[in-house]
Structure formats: structure tokens, C-alpha cells
Amino acid sequence: MSRNPATRSVRLRRSVLSVPAINPRALEKTHAVDCDAVIFDLEDSVAPERKAEARENLRNFFSARPLEGKERIIRINDLSTNFGLADMELVIALNPDAVLLPKVDEPQDVMAVGDLLSEADAPEDLRIWAMIETPRGILNAAVIAEAGRTPGSRLDCLVVGLNDLRKETGVLPEPGRSYLVPWLMQVVLAVSAYGLDAIDSVFNDFRDEQGFDAECLQGRAMGFAGKMLIHPAQIEPANRHFGPDQAAITEAEAIISAFADPASDGLNVINAGGRMVERLHLVQAESLVHKACLIAARQAAARKTM
Ligand SMILES: CC(C)(COP(=O)(O)OP(=O)(O)OC[C@H]1O[C@@H](n2cnc3c(N)ncnc32)[C@H](O)[C@@H]1OP(=O)(O)O)[C@@H](O)C(=O)NCCC(=O)NCCSC(=O)C[C@H](O)C(=O)O
Ligand SMILES: [Mg+2]
């Protein structure tokens, strides 16, 4: 059985901003910025001797006021470290939308966290995201994503981490990511096979607007749902590049109207202005228009709170 990406429930994950949990000022900024999701990082952006302080910051942040209209994800330290279990206790106490596991090598890494959540009776809608950023993680991307299909699995999203992957493999940073594209596509293929989302890696040089634009365009063309970000300046371009543009919305609406025409009743394929359009394109068009509606609703809600 194959699952068409267009039939998955549509989530907005164009811009996924990482915020070091050690930085209360940056945490506070997440209320005002227009990203779709926030990753509260307890892992690599927090020094070992400050992990407890970072957890305390997150407790204070979550208890102060709810973060409206954005997915909330906590990135923990690997369970094999001295910090992983304390991070999981915090996740269970704070009940974010998801927990992000770093350096996932194999499906068992995801299952171990799933078991901890179930033993703690964590709500079913507390999902698991997995960072794919090790050579074994790339090699196992398909079996990791497949684990998301086992009954009761909470796996929802894979996030590529190219800093770690470059460190492990020796691939050098270069525009176009030519040596990395095959591995990135392996992740996209894996999520497409098992109905998950894939988020493209961070782009470190947050002042390089042109470089960031090019990488967003590439990530979008490869099939990523969005991009992990490190700086608020990256949010607007990520939203623009990973959201449907007006031309795509107009085209999708035309496909929906063409199939709604009684003349299309009983037809699986029609001529839409000289182009073959099938019902599979209708499904894609409906999904795109739904996404556009979600974005419009978010913008309207944001205007209300201004
Ligand atoms: C990279 C930074 C350390 C730069 O910070 P800074 O020098 O403070 O930048 P600016 O002066 O331009 O900041 C302007 C204001 O914006 C706020 N800010 C900056 N970044 C963020 C953020 N991510 N979220 C919220 N707010 C942010 C600053 O506080 C300034 O505010 P104000 O002082 O009021 O003017 C910094 O951007 C940063 O720490 N970024 C995130 C780093 C991070 O999360 N790292 C972990 C994720 S990366 C990753 O996962 C790699 C992956 O694992 C892999 O292997 O590839
Ligand atoms: Mg990493």
C-alpha cells in the first residue's frame, strides 16, 4: 500500500526555529516571531555544566504563558548521556507537542523514547521527532521512518542535521550541497513512503540572505516540508519559500474548479487549458489550497493579537 503525500494531514512546518533553552531572552522572543514551530534546545547549544539551568528556564517559560499557534518541540540529549533521562522527565512534565531525539541511528532509539512516554502515560498526541544526522541514521532512514508505522508509534517527523553529518563524514560545506543531495533525498524518500514530514537542515551563516534563499529553494524542490532555523531573520524567507505562492494557489483552484464542473463527472483525466490533469493532481491541489487556508488563518490570528 502506498500513501500519497497529499493525503496526509496537512501541518504547517515551513519554519522550525531552534532556540537555546539556556537563553531566556531568546525564549521570550518566540512569542512574537512568525515561525510555524519552535524547537527548545537542551542539546548542543547548551554547555554540559548548564543543562540543569536550561531545564529550569524551560520550566519557567512553559509555566509563564502558553506559546500560541506554534508547534512546541523540546530537543533532548541522547538517552545514553548523563542528561537524557532528566530531559525526558522534563518533557513528560511540560507536555510539549513533540520531543526531538538527536543523533538517531536506528528505530530502537525511537522506540526506547516511545516506551518511556507510554510508561509515563504521556498523552498520545505528544509526538516524537527524530534528527537524522549520523551516517547510520542516513543508512537507516527508511527503517527509522517505517517504525513510525508500528501501532502506537509516536514518530511524526524527521529533521536532517548536516553539521553533525558533515563532521562524521568529512563532506565540506559548499553551495548546492552536491555531495549531500543523495543522502537528503534518501530522507525525503523515507518520509514519503511512511507518511511523515522531513525538515531540511539548518543554514549556519544567518547573515547570508542569498545563500539561504538558494538553499530554501533547493530544499523545497527536493520535497522538504520546511527548514530548521537558527535565527529569527530566517523565518520570513523560509515561510515564503516553503509556502505555496499565489501562482500555485491560482493553478490549484483552477484544477479544483475544473473537476467540480459537471462535464468532468466520471472522468479521471481532463484537459485543463492544454495540460493533462488527473484526479491525483486534484488531491494535490486540495492539499495545497488547504495549506494556503491554514497560512491565511494564522496571519489573521496574528493580526488580531497585534
Ligand atoms: C547564532 C546565534 C548565537 C546568534 O545570536 P546573536 O549574536 O544574539 O544574534 P543577533 O544579535 O543577530 O540576534 C538578534 C536578536 O535575536 C535574538 N535571537 C537570535 N537568535 C535567536 C533564536 N534562535 N531564537 C530567538 N531569538 C533569537 C537575539 O537574542 C537578539 O535579541 P535581542 O538581544 O533582544 O536583540 C543565535 O542566533 C542562536 O543561538 N541561534 C540558535 C542556536 C541553536 O539553537 N543551535 C542548535 C540548533 S542547530 C542544530 O541543531 C544543528 C544540528 O544538530 C546539526 O547537526 O546540523
Ligand atoms: Mg546535530
Coordinates of C-alpha atoms and ligand atoms in Angstrom, one line a residue:
M1 CA 0.0 0.0 0.0
S2 CA 1.4 3.4 -0.9
R3 CA 0.4 6.6 0.8
N4 CA 0.2 9.7 -1.3
P5 CA 1.8 12.7 0.5
A6 CA -1.2 14.8 -0.5
T7 CA -3.5 12.6 1.6
R8 CA -1.6 13.2 4.9
S9 CA -3.0 15.6 7.4
V10 CA -1.6 19.0 6.4
R11 CA 0.6 20.6 9.1
L12 CA 2.5 23.9 8.7
R13 CA 6.1 23.2 9.2
R14 CA 7.7 25.8 6.9
S15 CA 9.8 27.4 9.6
V16 CA 11.1 25.5 12.6
L17 CA 13.1 27.8 14.8
S18 CA 15.7 26.4 17.2
V19 CA 16.1 28.4 20.4
P20 CA 18.8 27.5 23.0
A21 CA 17.0 26.8 26.3
I22 CA 19.9 28.5 28.1
N23 CA 18.9 31.9 26.6
P24 CA 15.8 33.3 28.4
R25 CA 15.8 36.5 26.2
A26 CA 15.6 34.4 23.0
L27 CA 13.0 32.1 24.6
E28 CA 10.8 35.2 25.2
K29 CA 11.2 36.3 21.6
T30 CA 9.4 33.1 20.4
H31 CA 6.0 34.6 21.4
A32 CA 6.5 37.5 18.8
V33 CA 8.1 35.7 15.8
D34 CA 6.1 34.2 13.0
C35 CA 7.5 30.7 12.7
D36 CA 5.4 27.6 12.5
A37 CA 7.3 25.6 15.1
V38 CA 9.8 26.2 17.9
I39 CA 12.5 23.7 19.0
F40 CA 13.6 24.4 22.5
D41 CA 17.1 23.0 22.5
L42 CA 18.7 21.3 25.5
E43 CA 21.3 19.5 23.4
D44 CA 24.2 21.0 21.5
S45 CA 23.5 24.7 22.2
V46 CA 23.7 24.2 25.9
A47 CA 27.1 23.6 27.7
P48 CA 27.2 20.4 29.9
E49 CA 27.5 22.3 33.1
R50 CA 24.5 24.5 32.3
K51 CA 22.0 21.7 31.4
A52 CA 20.1 22.0 34.7
E53 CA 19.8 25.8 34.3
A54 CA 18.5 25.3 30.8
R55 CA 15.8 22.9 32.0
E56 CA 14.8 25.4 34.7
N57 CA 14.5 28.1 32.1
L58 CA 12.1 25.9 30.1
R59 CA 10.0 25.1 33.2
N60 CA 9.7 28.8 33.8
F61 CA 8.9 29.6 30.2
F62 CA 6.2 26.9 29.9
S63 CA 4.5 27.9 33.1
A64 CA 4.6 31.7 32.4
R65 CA 2.2 31.8 29.3
P66 CA 1.3 29.5 26.5
L67 CA 3.0 29.8 23.2
E68 CA 0.1 30.3 20.9
G69 CA -0.3 29.0 17.3
K70 CA 3.1 27.2 17.1
E71 CA 4.2 23.6 17.5
R72 CA 6.4 23.3 20.6
I73 CA 9.2 20.7 20.4
I74 CA 11.9 20.0 23.0
R75 CA 15.2 18.6 21.8
I76 CA 16.7 16.4 24.5
N77 CA 20.1 15.0 24.9
D78 CA 20.7 11.4 23.8
L79 CA 19.4 8.9 26.4
S80 CA 23.0 7.4 26.5
T81 CA 24.3 10.7 28.0
N82 CA 24.1 11.8 31.7
F83 CA 21.4 14.3 30.7
G84 CA 18.9 12.3 28.6
L85 CA 16.7 10.9 31.4
A86 CA 16.4 14.2 33.3
D87 CA 15.5 15.8 29.9
M88 CA 12.8 13.2 29.4
E89 CA 11.4 13.8 32.9
L90 CA 11.1 17.5 31.9
V91 CA 9.4 16.6 28.6
I92 CA 6.8 14.5 30.4
A93 CA 6.2 17.3 32.9
L94 CA 5.9 20.1 30.3
N95 CA 3.9 18.0 27.7
P96 CA 5.1 19.8 24.5
D97 CA 3.8 18.8 21.1
A98 CA 6.8 16.7 20.5
V99 CA 10.2 15.6 21.7
L100 CA 13.1 15.7 19.3
L101 CA 15.7 13.0 19.6
P102 CA 19.2 13.8 18.5
K103 CA 21.6 11.5 16.5
V104 CA 19.0 8.8 15.9
D105 CA 20.9 5.8 14.5
E106 CA 18.2 3.1 14.3
P107 CA 14.5 2.5 15.0
Q108 CA 15.2 1.2 18.5
D109 CA 16.3 4.7 19.5
V110 CA 12.8 6.0 18.7
M111 CA 11.1 3.0 20.3
A112 CA 13.0 3.5 23.6
V113 CA 11.7 7.0 23.9
G114 CA 8.2 5.9 22.9
D115 CA 8.3 3.3 25.7
L116 CA 9.3 5.9 28.2
L117 CA 6.4 8.1 27.2
S118 CA 3.9 5.3 27.3
E119 CA 5.2 4.1 30.7
A120 CA 4.6 7.7 31.9
D121 CA 1.1 7.7 30.4
A122 CA 2.0 10.7 28.3
P123 CA -0.8 11.9 26.1
E124 CA -0.9 10.2 22.7
D125 CA -0.6 13.5 20.9
L126 CA 2.9 14.0 22.4
R127 CA 4.8 13.0 19.3
I128 CA 8.4 12.1 18.5
W129 CA 10.6 13.8 16.0
A130 CA 14.0 12.3 15.1
M131 CA 17.2 14.0 14.0
I132 CA 18.9 12.2 11.1
E133 CA 22.4 13.4 11.4
T134 CA 24.7 10.4 11.6
P135 CA 26.0 8.1 8.9
R136 CA 24.0 5.2 10.4
G137 CA 20.9 7.4 10.6
I138 CA 21.1 8.1 6.9
L139 CA 21.7 4.5 6.1
N140 CA 18.7 3.5 8.3
A141 CA 16.4 6.4 7.3
A142 CA 13.9 4.0 5.7
V143 CA 13.7 1.6 8.7
I144 CA 13.5 4.5 11.1
A145 CA 10.6 6.1 9.2
E146 CA 9.0 2.6 8.9
A147 CA 9.0 2.4 12.7
G148 CA 6.5 5.3 12.6
R149 CA 4.0 2.9 11.2
T150 CA 4.0 0.4 14.1
P151 CA 0.9 0.6 16.1
G152 CA 1.1 3.2 18.9
S153 CA 4.2 4.8 17.3
R154 CA 4.5 8.5 18.0
L155 CA 7.1 9.2 15.3
D156 CA 5.9 12.2 13.2
C157 CA 8.8 14.0 11.6
L158 CA 12.5 13.6 10.6
V159 CA 14.9 16.5 10.8
V160 CA 18.2 16.5 8.9
G161 CA 21.3 17.7 10.8
L162 CA 24.1 18.5 8.4
N163 CA 26.5 19.9 10.9
D164 CA 26.9 16.6 12.6
L165 CA 26.7 14.7 9.3
R166 CA 29.5 16.8 7.8
K167 CA 31.6 16.3 11.0
E168 CA 31.1 12.5 10.8
T169 CA 31.7 12.1 7.0
G170 CA 34.1 14.9 6.2
V171 CA 31.9 16.3 3.5
L172 CA 32.7 20.0 3.2
P173 CA 30.1 22.8 3.2
E174 CA 29.6 24.1 -0.3
P175 CA 26.7 25.9 -2.1
G176 CA 24.4 23.5 -3.8
R177 CA 25.3 20.6 -1.3
S178 CA 26.0 18.4 -4.3
Y179 CA 27.7 15.6 -2.3
L180 CA 24.9 15.7 0.3
V181 CA 21.9 15.7 -2.1
P182 CA 21.7 11.8 -2.4
W183 CA 21.5 11.5 1.4
L184 CA 19.0 14.3 1.7
M185 CA 16.8 12.6 -0.9
Q186 CA 17.1 9.3 1.0
V187 CA 15.4 11.0 4.0
V188 CA 12.7 12.6 1.8
L189 CA 12.0 9.2 0.2
A190 CA 11.8 7.5 3.6
V191 CA 9.2 10.0 5.0
S192 CA 7.2 9.9 1.8
A193 CA 7.0 6.1 2.0
Y194 CA 5.7 6.2 5.6
G195 CA 3.6 9.3 5.7
L196 CA 5.9 11.6 7.8
D197 CA 7.3 15.0 7.3
A198 CA 11.0 15.9 6.6
I199 CA 12.6 19.1 7.7
D200 CA 15.7 20.3 6.0
S201 CA 18.9 21.1 7.9
V202 CA 19.9 24.5 9.5
F203 CA 21.9 27.0 7.4
N204 CA 24.6 28.4 9.7
D205 CA 25.5 31.7 8.0
F206 CA 22.4 33.6 9.1
R207 CA 23.6 36.9 7.5
D208 CA 24.0 35.3 4.0
E209 CA 20.5 36.0 2.6
Q210 CA 21.2 34.9 -0.9
G211 CA 22.8 31.6 0.2
F212 CA 19.8 31.0 2.5
D213 CA 17.3 31.7 -0.3
A214 CA 19.1 29.3 -2.6
E215 CA 19.1 26.6 0.0
C216 CA 15.4 27.0 0.8
L217 CA 14.5 26.8 -2.9
Q218 CA 16.6 23.7 -3.2
G219 CA 15.1 22.1 -0.1
R220 CA 11.5 22.9 -1.3
A221 CA 12.3 21.4 -4.7
M222 CA 13.6 18.3 -3.0
G223 CA 10.3 17.8 -1.2
F224 CA 11.1 19.0 2.4
A225 CA 8.2 20.4 4.3
G226 CA 10.3 23.2 5.8
K227 CA 13.6 24.2 7.2
M228 CA 15.1 24.1 10.7
L229 CA 16.3 27.7 11.5
I230 CA 18.8 29.2 13.9
H231 CA 17.9 32.9 13.7
P232 CA 14.7 35.0 13.5
A233 CA 15.9 36.6 10.3
Q234 CA 15.5 33.3 8.6
I235 CA 11.8 32.9 9.3
E236 CA 10.2 35.2 6.7
P237 CA 12.2 33.7 3.8
A238 CA 11.6 30.2 5.0
N239 CA 7.8 30.9 5.2
R240 CA 7.9 32.4 1.7
H241 CA 9.9 29.6 0.1
F242 CA 8.1 26.7 1.7
G243 CA 4.6 28.1 1.5
P244 CA 2.6 28.0 -1.7
D245 CA 3.0 31.1 -3.9
Q246 CA 0.0 32.9 -5.4
A247 CA 0.6 31.3 -8.9
A248 CA 0.5 27.8 -7.4
I249 CA -2.7 28.7 -5.4
T250 CA -4.4 30.0 -8.5
E251 CA -3.5 26.9 -10.5
A252 CA -4.7 24.6 -7.7
E253 CA -8.0 26.5 -7.6
A254 CA -8.4 26.1 -11.4
I255 CA -7.9 22.4 -11.1
I256 CA -10.5 22.1 -8.3
S257 CA -13.0 24.1 -10.4
A258 CA -12.3 22.0 -13.5
F259 CA -13.1 18.8 -11.6
A260 CA -16.2 20.4 -10.0
D261 CA -17.6 21.1 -13.4
P262 CA -20.4 18.6 -14.2
A263 CA -18.7 17.9 -17.5
S264 CA -15.9 16.2 -15.5
D265 CA -18.3 13.8 -13.8
G266 CA -17.0 10.2 -14.3
L267 CA -13.7 11.4 -15.8
N268 CA -10.3 10.7 -14.2
V269 CA -8.4 12.7 -16.6
I270 CA -9.3 16.1 -18.2
N271 CA -7.8 18.7 -20.4
A272 CA -7.1 21.8 -18.3
G273 CA -6.0 24.6 -20.7
G274 CA -3.9 22.2 -22.8
R275 CA -2.5 20.3 -20.0
M276 CA -3.4 16.8 -18.8
V277 CA -4.8 16.8 -15.3
E278 CA -5.7 13.7 -13.4
R279 CA -7.5 13.2 -10.1
L280 CA -4.2 12.7 -8.3
H281 CA -3.5 16.4 -9.2
L282 CA -6.9 17.2 -7.7
V283 CA -5.8 15.7 -4.4
Q284 CA -2.5 17.7 -4.5
A285 CA -4.4 20.8 -5.4
E286 CA -6.8 20.4 -2.5
S287 CA -3.9 19.8 -0.1
L288 CA -2.2 23.0 -1.4
V289 CA -5.3 25.1 -1.0
H290 CA -5.8 23.7 2.5
K291 CA -2.3 24.7 3.4
A292 CA -2.9 28.2 2.0
C293 CA -6.0 28.5 4.1
L294 CA -4.1 27.4 7.2
I295 CA -1.5 30.2 6.5
A296 CA -4.2 32.8 5.9
A297 CA -5.9 31.8 9.2
R298 CA -2.5 32.1 11.1
Q299 CA -2.0 35.5 9.6
A300 CA -5.5 36.6 10.6
A301 CA -4.9 35.4 14.1
A302 CA -1.6 37.2 14.3
R303 CA -3.2 40.4 13.1
K304 CA -5.8 40.1 15.9
T305 CA -3.1 39.9 18.6
M306 CA -1.1 42.9 17.3
Ligands
LIG1 C1 23.7 32.1 16.2 C2 23.3 33.0 17.4 C3 24.2 32.6 18.6 C4 23.4 34.4 17.1 O1 22.9 35.2 18.2 P1 23.1 36.7 18.4 O2 24.6 37.0 18.3 O3 22.4 37.1 19.6 O4 22.4 37.3 17.1 P2 21.7 38.7 16.9 O5 22.4 39.7 17.6 O6 21.6 38.8 15.4 O7 20.3 38.5 17.5 C5 19.3 39.4 17.4 C6 18.2 39.2 18.3 O8 17.5 38.0 18.0 C7 17.6 37.1 19.1 N1 17.8 35.7 18.6 C8 18.9 35.3 18.0 N2 18.7 34.0 17.7 C9 17.5 33.6 18.2 C10 16.8 32.4 18.1 N3 17.3 31.3 17.6 N4 15.6 32.4 18.7 C11 15.0 33.5 19.3 N5 15.7 34.7 19.3 C12 16.9 34.7 18.8 C13 18.7 37.5 20.0 O9 18.5 37.1 21.3 C14 18.7 39.0 19.8 O10 17.7 39.5 20.6 P3 17.9 40.9 21.4 O11 19.1 40.7 22.3 O12 16.7 41.1 22.2 O13 18.2 41.9 20.3 C15 21.8 32.7 17.8 O14 21.0 33.1 16.7 C16 21.5 31.3 18.3 O15 21.7 31.0 19.4 N6 20.8 30.5 17.4 C17 20.2 29.2 17.7 C18 21.3 28.2 18.0 C19 20.7 26.9 18.2 O16 19.6 26.7 18.5 N7 21.6 25.8 18.0 C20 21.1 24.5 18.0 C21 20.4 24.2 16.7 S1 21.5 24.0 15.4 C22 21.4 22.3 15.1 O17 20.6 21.7 15.6 C23 22.4 21.7 14.2 C24 22.1 20.2 14.0 O18 22.1 19.5 15.2 C25 23.2 19.7 13.1 O19 23.9 18.8 13.4 O20 23.2 20.2 12.0
MG2 MG 23.4 18.0 15.4

